[in-house]
Short mmCIF file of C-alpha atoms in Angstrom, two decimals:
data_model
loop_
_atom_site.label_atom_id
_atom_site.label_comp_id
_atom_site.label_asym_id
_atom_site.label_seq_id
_atom_site.Cartn_x
_atom_site.Cartn_y
_atom_site.Cartn_z
CA MET Q 1 -64.46 14.85 -106.15
CA ALA Q 2 -65.69 11.99 -104.24
CA SER Q 3 -68.64 11.45 -106.62
CA SER Q 4 -66.37 11.45 -109.70
CA SER Q 5 -64.18 8.89 -108.17
CA SER Q 6 -67.21 6.73 -107.43
CA ASP Q 7 -68.43 7.00 -111.09
CA TYR Q 8 -65.18 5.83 -112.59
CA THR Q 9 -64.36 2.66 -110.86
CA LEU Q 10 -62.05 0.01 -112.20
CA PRO Q 11 -64.88 -2.10 -113.73
CA HIS Q 12 -66.21 0.94 -115.61
CA LEU Q 13 -62.68 1.71 -116.79
CA PHE Q 14 -62.19 -1.86 -118.03
CA ALA Q 15 -65.66 -1.64 -119.74
CA ALA Q 16 -64.65 1.62 -121.37
CA LEU Q 17 -61.48 0.02 -122.71
CA ASN Q 18 -63.61 -2.72 -124.29
CA SER Q 19 -66.00 -0.05 -125.85
CA PRO Q 20 -66.20 0.62 -129.60
CA GLU Q 21 -63.52 2.58 -131.39
CA ASP Q 22 -65.56 5.66 -131.86
CA SER Q 23 -65.74 6.43 -128.28
CA ALA Q 24 -62.30 5.15 -127.51
CA ILE Q 25 -60.58 8.46 -127.87
CA ASN Q 26 -63.19 10.27 -125.84
CA GLU Q 27 -63.23 7.62 -123.27
CA ARG Q 28 -59.43 7.63 -123.16
CA ARG Q 29 -59.47 11.40 -122.83
CA ARG Q 30 -62.09 11.14 -120.16
CA ILE Q 31 -60.03 8.50 -118.43
CA GLN Q 32 -56.96 10.66 -118.65
CA GLU Q 33 -58.91 13.55 -117.25
CA GLN Q 34 -60.26 11.34 -114.53
CA LEU Q 35 -56.74 10.05 -113.92
CA ALA Q 36 -55.52 13.62 -113.87
CA SER Q 37 -58.28 14.59 -111.50
CA LEU Q 38 -57.56 11.47 -109.49
CA GLU Q 39 -53.90 12.34 -109.42
CA SER Q 40 -54.88 15.87 -108.47
CA ALA Q 41 -57.17 14.50 -105.81
CA MET Q 42 -54.44 12.17 -104.65
CA ALA Q 43 -52.01 15.05 -104.72
CA ASP Q 44 -54.49 17.13 -102.76
CA GLU Q 45 -55.03 14.19 -100.43
CA LEU Q 46 -51.30 13.75 -100.07
CA SER Q 47 -50.89 17.46 -99.59
CA GLN Q 48 -53.67 17.51 -97.06
CA ARG Q 49 -52.23 14.43 -95.45
CA GLY Q 50 -48.83 16.13 -95.43
CA ARG Q 51 -50.38 19.19 -93.93
CA LEU Q 52 -52.20 17.02 -91.43
CA GLU Q 53 -49.01 15.16 -90.69
CA ALA Q 54 -47.18 18.45 -90.36
CA SER Q 55 -49.98 19.74 -88.17
CA ILE Q 56 -49.92 16.51 -86.18
CA GLU Q 57 -46.18 16.75 -86.01
CA ARG Q 58 -46.47 20.36 -84.91
CA LEU Q 59 -49.11 19.36 -82.39
CA CYS Q 60 -46.97 16.47 -81.23
CA ASP Q 61 -44.01 18.75 -81.06
CA ALA Q 62 -46.08 21.29 -79.20
CA LYS Q 63 -47.45 18.59 -76.90
CA THR Q 64 -43.98 17.16 -76.53
CA ARG Q 65 -42.57 20.58 -75.86
CA THR Q 66 -45.41 21.27 -73.48
CA ALA Q 67 -44.86 17.93 -71.78
CA MET Q 68 -41.14 18.48 -71.77
CA ASP Q 69 -41.70 21.96 -70.46
CA ARG Q 70 -44.00 20.58 -67.79
CA ILE Q 71 -41.56 17.79 -67.05
CA GLY Q 72 -38.74 20.31 -67.05
CA ASP Q 73 -40.76 22.58 -64.83
CA ALA Q 74 -41.59 19.68 -62.55
CA ILE Q 75 -37.99 18.54 -62.56
CA GLU Q 76 -36.84 22.09 -62.06
CA ALA Q 77 -39.35 22.55 -59.26
CA GLU Q 78 -38.30 19.25 -57.72
CA MET Q 79 -34.67 20.13 -58.20
CA PHE Q 80 -35.39 23.50 -56.69
CA ARG Q 81 -37.09 21.86 -53.72
CA VAL Q 82 -34.28 19.32 -53.42
CA THR Q 83 -31.76 22.10 -53.81
CA ARG Q 84 -33.55 24.14 -51.17
CA ARG Q 85 -33.69 21.15 -48.89
CA LEU Q 86 -30.02 20.43 -49.54
CA GLU Q 87 -29.19 24.06 -49.04
CA ASN Q 88 -31.19 24.14 -45.83
CA PHE Q 89 -29.56 20.91 -44.70
CA VAL Q 90 -26.12 22.18 -45.66
CA ASP Q 91 -26.86 25.53 -44.03
CA GLU Q 92 -27.97 23.80 -40.84
CA ARG Q 93 -24.90 21.59 -40.93
CA LEU Q 94 -22.72 24.58 -41.67
CA ASP Q 95 -24.34 26.50 -38.84
CA LYS Q 96 -23.78 23.60 -36.47
CA LEU Q 97 -20.26 23.16 -37.81
CA SER Q 98 -19.64 26.87 -37.45
CA ARG Q 99 -20.89 26.78 -33.87
CA VAL Q 100 -18.75 23.70 -33.22
CA VAL Q 101 -15.76 25.41 -34.82
CA VAL Q 102 -16.35 28.54 -32.77
CA GLU Q 103 -16.74 26.47 -29.61
CA THR Q 104 -13.68 24.45 -30.53
CA GLN Q 105 -11.71 27.61 -31.16
CA ARG Q 106 -12.89 28.98 -27.83
CA LEU Q 107 -11.94 25.76 -26.07
CA CYS Q 108 -8.62 25.65 -27.91
CA SER Q 109 -7.95 29.22 -26.90
CA GLN Q 110 -8.95 28.42 -23.34
CA HIS Q 111 -6.80 25.29 -23.31
CA GLU Q 112 -3.94 27.23 -24.86
CA LYS Q 113 -4.23 29.80 -22.10
CA GLN Q 114 -4.41 27.00 -19.54
CA LEU Q 115 -1.36 25.36 -21.11
CA ILE Q 116 0.52 28.64 -21.03
CA ALA Q 117 -0.53 29.16 -17.41
CA SER Q 118 0.37 25.55 -16.61
CA ALA Q 119 3.75 25.96 -18.29
CA GLU Q 120 4.29 29.14 -16.31
CA ARG Q 121 3.23 27.39 -13.11
CA SER Q 122 5.49 24.46 -13.99
CA ARG Q 123 8.38 26.85 -14.54
CA GLN Q 124 7.61 28.62 -11.27
CA LEU Q 125 7.26 25.28 -9.50
CA ALA Q 126 10.55 24.10 -11.01
CA ALA Q 127 12.26 27.28 -9.84
CA PHE Q 128 10.60 26.99 -6.43
CA GLU Q 129 11.55 23.32 -6.27
CA SER Q 130 15.13 24.19 -7.15
CA ARG Q 131 15.21 26.87 -4.44
CA LEU Q 132 13.51 24.48 -2.04
CA GLU Q 133 16.04 21.76 -2.83
CA ARG Q 134 18.89 24.17 -2.22
CA ARG Q 135 17.31 25.28 1.04
CA LEU Q 136 16.62 21.69 2.02
CA ALA Q 137 20.19 20.80 1.16
CA GLY Q 138 21.37 23.63 3.40
CA TYR Q 139 18.88 22.60 6.09
CA ASP Q 140 19.97 18.99 5.72
CA GLU Q 141 23.59 19.97 6.15
CA LYS Q 142 22.78 22.13 9.15
CA LEU Q 143 20.43 19.52 10.55
CA PHE Q 144 23.01 16.81 9.89
CA GLU Q 145 25.65 18.83 11.69
CA LEU Q 146 23.21 19.57 14.52
CA GLU Q 147 22.10 15.95 14.68
CA ASN Q 148 25.72 14.84 14.56
CA GLU Q 149 26.52 17.16 17.43
CA LYS Q 150 23.46 15.97 19.34
CA LEU Q 151 24.15 12.34 18.55
CA ARG Q 152 27.83 12.78 19.32
CA ALA Q 153 26.93 14.40 22.63
CA ALA Q 154 24.35 11.67 23.31
CA ALA Q 155 26.86 9.01 22.28
CA ASP Q 156 29.51 10.55 24.51
CA GLU Q 157 27.01 10.73 27.34
CA ILE Q 158 25.93 7.12 26.75
CA PHE Q 159 29.60 6.12 26.48
CA GLU Q 160 30.44 7.88 29.74
CA ARG Q 161 27.39 6.35 31.45
CA LYS Q 162 28.28 2.92 30.11
CA LYS Q 163 31.89 3.37 31.14
CA GLU Q 164 30.90 4.58 34.59
CA SER Q 165 28.42 1.71 34.90
CA LEU Q 166 31.02 -0.83 33.82
CA VAL Q 167 33.69 0.70 36.08
CA ALA Q 168 31.21 0.76 38.96
CA ASP Q 169 30.28 -2.86 38.27
CA MET Q 170 33.95 -3.79 38.10
CA LYS Q 171 34.69 -1.94 41.33
CA GLU Q 172 31.70 -3.50 43.02
CA ARG Q 173 32.68 -7.00 41.87
CA GLU Q 174 36.28 -6.33 42.86
CA GLU Q 175 35.19 -5.05 46.26
CA ARG Q 176 32.96 -8.08 46.73
CA SER Q 177 35.80 -10.37 45.66
CA ILE Q 178 38.27 -8.59 47.93
CA ALA Q 179 35.79 -8.69 50.80
CA ALA Q 180 35.17 -12.40 50.22
CA LEU Q 181 38.90 -13.08 50.03
CA GLN Q 182 39.47 -10.93 53.09
CA ARG Q 183 36.83 -12.89 54.95
CA ARG Q 184 38.46 -16.14 53.87
CA VAL Q 185 41.90 -14.83 54.88
CA ASN Q 186 40.57 -13.68 58.23
CA ASP Q 187 38.85 -17.02 58.67
CA ILE Q 188 42.01 -18.91 57.78
CA ASP Q 189 44.10 -16.59 59.99
CA GLU Q 190 41.72 -17.09 62.85
CA ARG Q 191 41.75 -20.83 62.35
CA ALA Q 192 45.55 -20.79 62.13
CA HIS Q 193 45.85 -18.80 65.34
CA ARG Q 194 43.36 -21.06 67.01
CA ASN Q 195 45.17 -24.19 65.83
CA LEU Q 196 48.55 -22.78 66.90
CA HIS Q 197 47.15 -21.93 70.30
CA ASP Q 198 45.69 -25.39 70.59
CA ASP Q 199 49.02 -26.86 69.46
CA ASP Q 200 50.91 -24.89 72.13
CA VAL Q 201 48.55 -26.09 74.78
CA THR Q 202 48.72 -29.65 73.52
CA GLY Q 203 52.56 -29.57 73.30
CA LYS Q 204 52.89 -28.21 76.78
CA SER Q 205 50.57 -30.81 78.22
CA VAL Q 206 52.40 -33.51 76.33
CA SER Q 207 55.78 -32.33 77.64
CA ASP Q 208 54.52 -32.22 81.21
CA SER Q 209 53.00 -35.63 80.84
CA CYS Q 210 56.22 -37.03 79.46
CA THR Q 211 58.26 -35.55 82.29
CA LEU Q 212 55.94 -36.60 85.11
CA ASP Q 213 54.73 -39.91 83.89
CA PHE Q 214 57.78 -41.19 81.98
CA THR Q 215 58.51 -43.90 84.47
CA LYS Q 216 54.93 -44.64 85.11
CA ASP Q 217 53.80 -45.63 81.70
CA VAL Q 218 55.87 -46.45 78.65
CA ASN Q 219 52.93 -45.66 76.43
CA GLY Q 220 53.27 -42.04 77.47
CA LEU Q 221 56.27 -41.87 75.14
CA PHE Q 222 53.89 -41.89 72.21
CA VAL Q 223 51.75 -39.01 73.41
CA TRP Q 224 54.10 -36.23 72.34
CA PRO Q 225 54.86 -37.67 68.90
CA GLN Q 226 51.13 -38.09 68.43
CA GLY Q 227 50.66 -34.40 69.29
CA THR Q 228 53.52 -33.52 66.97
CA LEU Q 229 51.80 -35.51 64.22
CA GLU Q 230 48.60 -33.59 64.84
CA ILE Q 231 50.56 -30.32 64.66
CA SER Q 232 52.15 -31.36 61.38
CA MET Q 233 48.76 -32.40 60.00
CA THR Q 234 47.27 -29.08 61.07
CA THR Q 235 50.20 -27.25 59.45
CA SER Q 236 49.77 -29.21 56.23
CA THR Q 237 46.05 -28.40 56.28
CA LEU Q 238 46.88 -24.71 56.68
CA LYS Q 239 49.38 -24.92 53.83
CA GLN Q 240 46.78 -26.59 51.66
CA GLU Q 241 44.21 -23.91 52.48
CA ILE Q 242 46.80 -21.19 51.86
CA THR Q 243 47.61 -22.84 48.53
CA GLU Q 244 43.92 -23.00 47.68
CA LEU Q 245 43.55 -19.38 48.74
CA ARG Q 246 46.47 -18.39 46.52
CA GLU Q 247 44.98 -20.32 43.63
CA ALA Q 248 41.63 -18.64 44.27
CA LEU Q 249 43.38 -15.27 44.31
CA LEU Q 250 45.11 -16.10 41.03
CA ARG Q 251 41.83 -17.22 39.52
CA GLU Q 252 40.12 -14.07 40.75
CA ILE Q 253 42.93 -11.95 39.29
CA ALA Q 254 42.68 -13.83 35.98
CA THR Q 255 38.89 -13.43 36.00
CA ARG Q 256 39.25 -9.72 36.76
CA ASP Q 257 41.82 -9.30 34.00
CA GLU Q 258 39.56 -11.13 31.55
CA SER Q 259 36.61 -9.00 32.65
CA ASP Q 260 38.75 -5.89 32.23
CA ARG Q 261 39.74 -7.04 28.75
CA ASP Q 262 36.08 -7.67 27.89
CA VAL Q 263 35.14 -4.22 29.12
CA VAL Q 264 38.00 -2.65 27.17
CA ASP Q 265 36.97 -4.59 24.04
CA VAL Q 266 33.36 -3.47 24.42
CA LEU Q 267 34.38 0.14 24.95
CA THR Q 268 36.79 0.01 22.01
CA HIS Q 269 34.13 -1.51 19.73
CA TYR Q 270 31.61 1.07 20.90
CA ALA Q 271 34.09 3.92 20.31
CA ARG Q 272 34.88 2.53 16.83
CA LEU Q 273 31.18 2.42 15.99
CA MET Q 274 30.68 5.98 17.19
CA HIS Q 275 33.69 7.15 15.17
CA ARG Q 276 32.44 5.33 12.07
CA GLN Q 277 28.93 6.73 12.47
CA PHE Q 278 29.75 10.32 13.33
CA GLY Q 279 33.32 10.75 12.08
#
């Protein structure tokens, strides 16, 4: 078929068309046959090409399917590996999480037990504290009463000691004052007796002198009045001392009364404080 196609080329065909009339029909028939064979060859070529294209397409499809299968297998294998890795990772995480959950549950249970025990201890402590407070309140009342009795007894003892001390001090000061006044009275009495005795002696001597020596000396008239003046001066001195002594006695009495009032005020204030403190 290839040789026939090479014998009837386009120049030969154009030469055949320009041939004489006698061979025109044969040539035309031959051309038609050649065209028919050419069309048949072209049809065969097209058919073969179609078959080749179909075969190529089938091969391409097969290759594509093979490649796709390989790619799918590779992807599937990779996905399988990734899935396994993810599953392993998730399993490990789940295992860890499970262990953590179990540990957490154990700790929660332990803490719950501890909380229950702590609540129970708190309740017991609250009850014990309530009982302890009641006991302490009773002890406080008893102790307060006991302390009040002790303090009242101590206060009474201190009060009695203070009163005895103050009374003793007052008596001692009064005795000293009385002794001092008694000494002054005795001194003044002794001086008065001594002055009176001296005055008697002086008066007697003056009288004798006036009687015996009246005519002898006129100046003797003034001896007795002078002695009388001395007696009056001595008497006025005694009166002044007695007045001073009386004033001293009055001052001592006033001082003693004031001291007594101070002592009474102190004792009253002390008794008021004790009554306010201990009822």
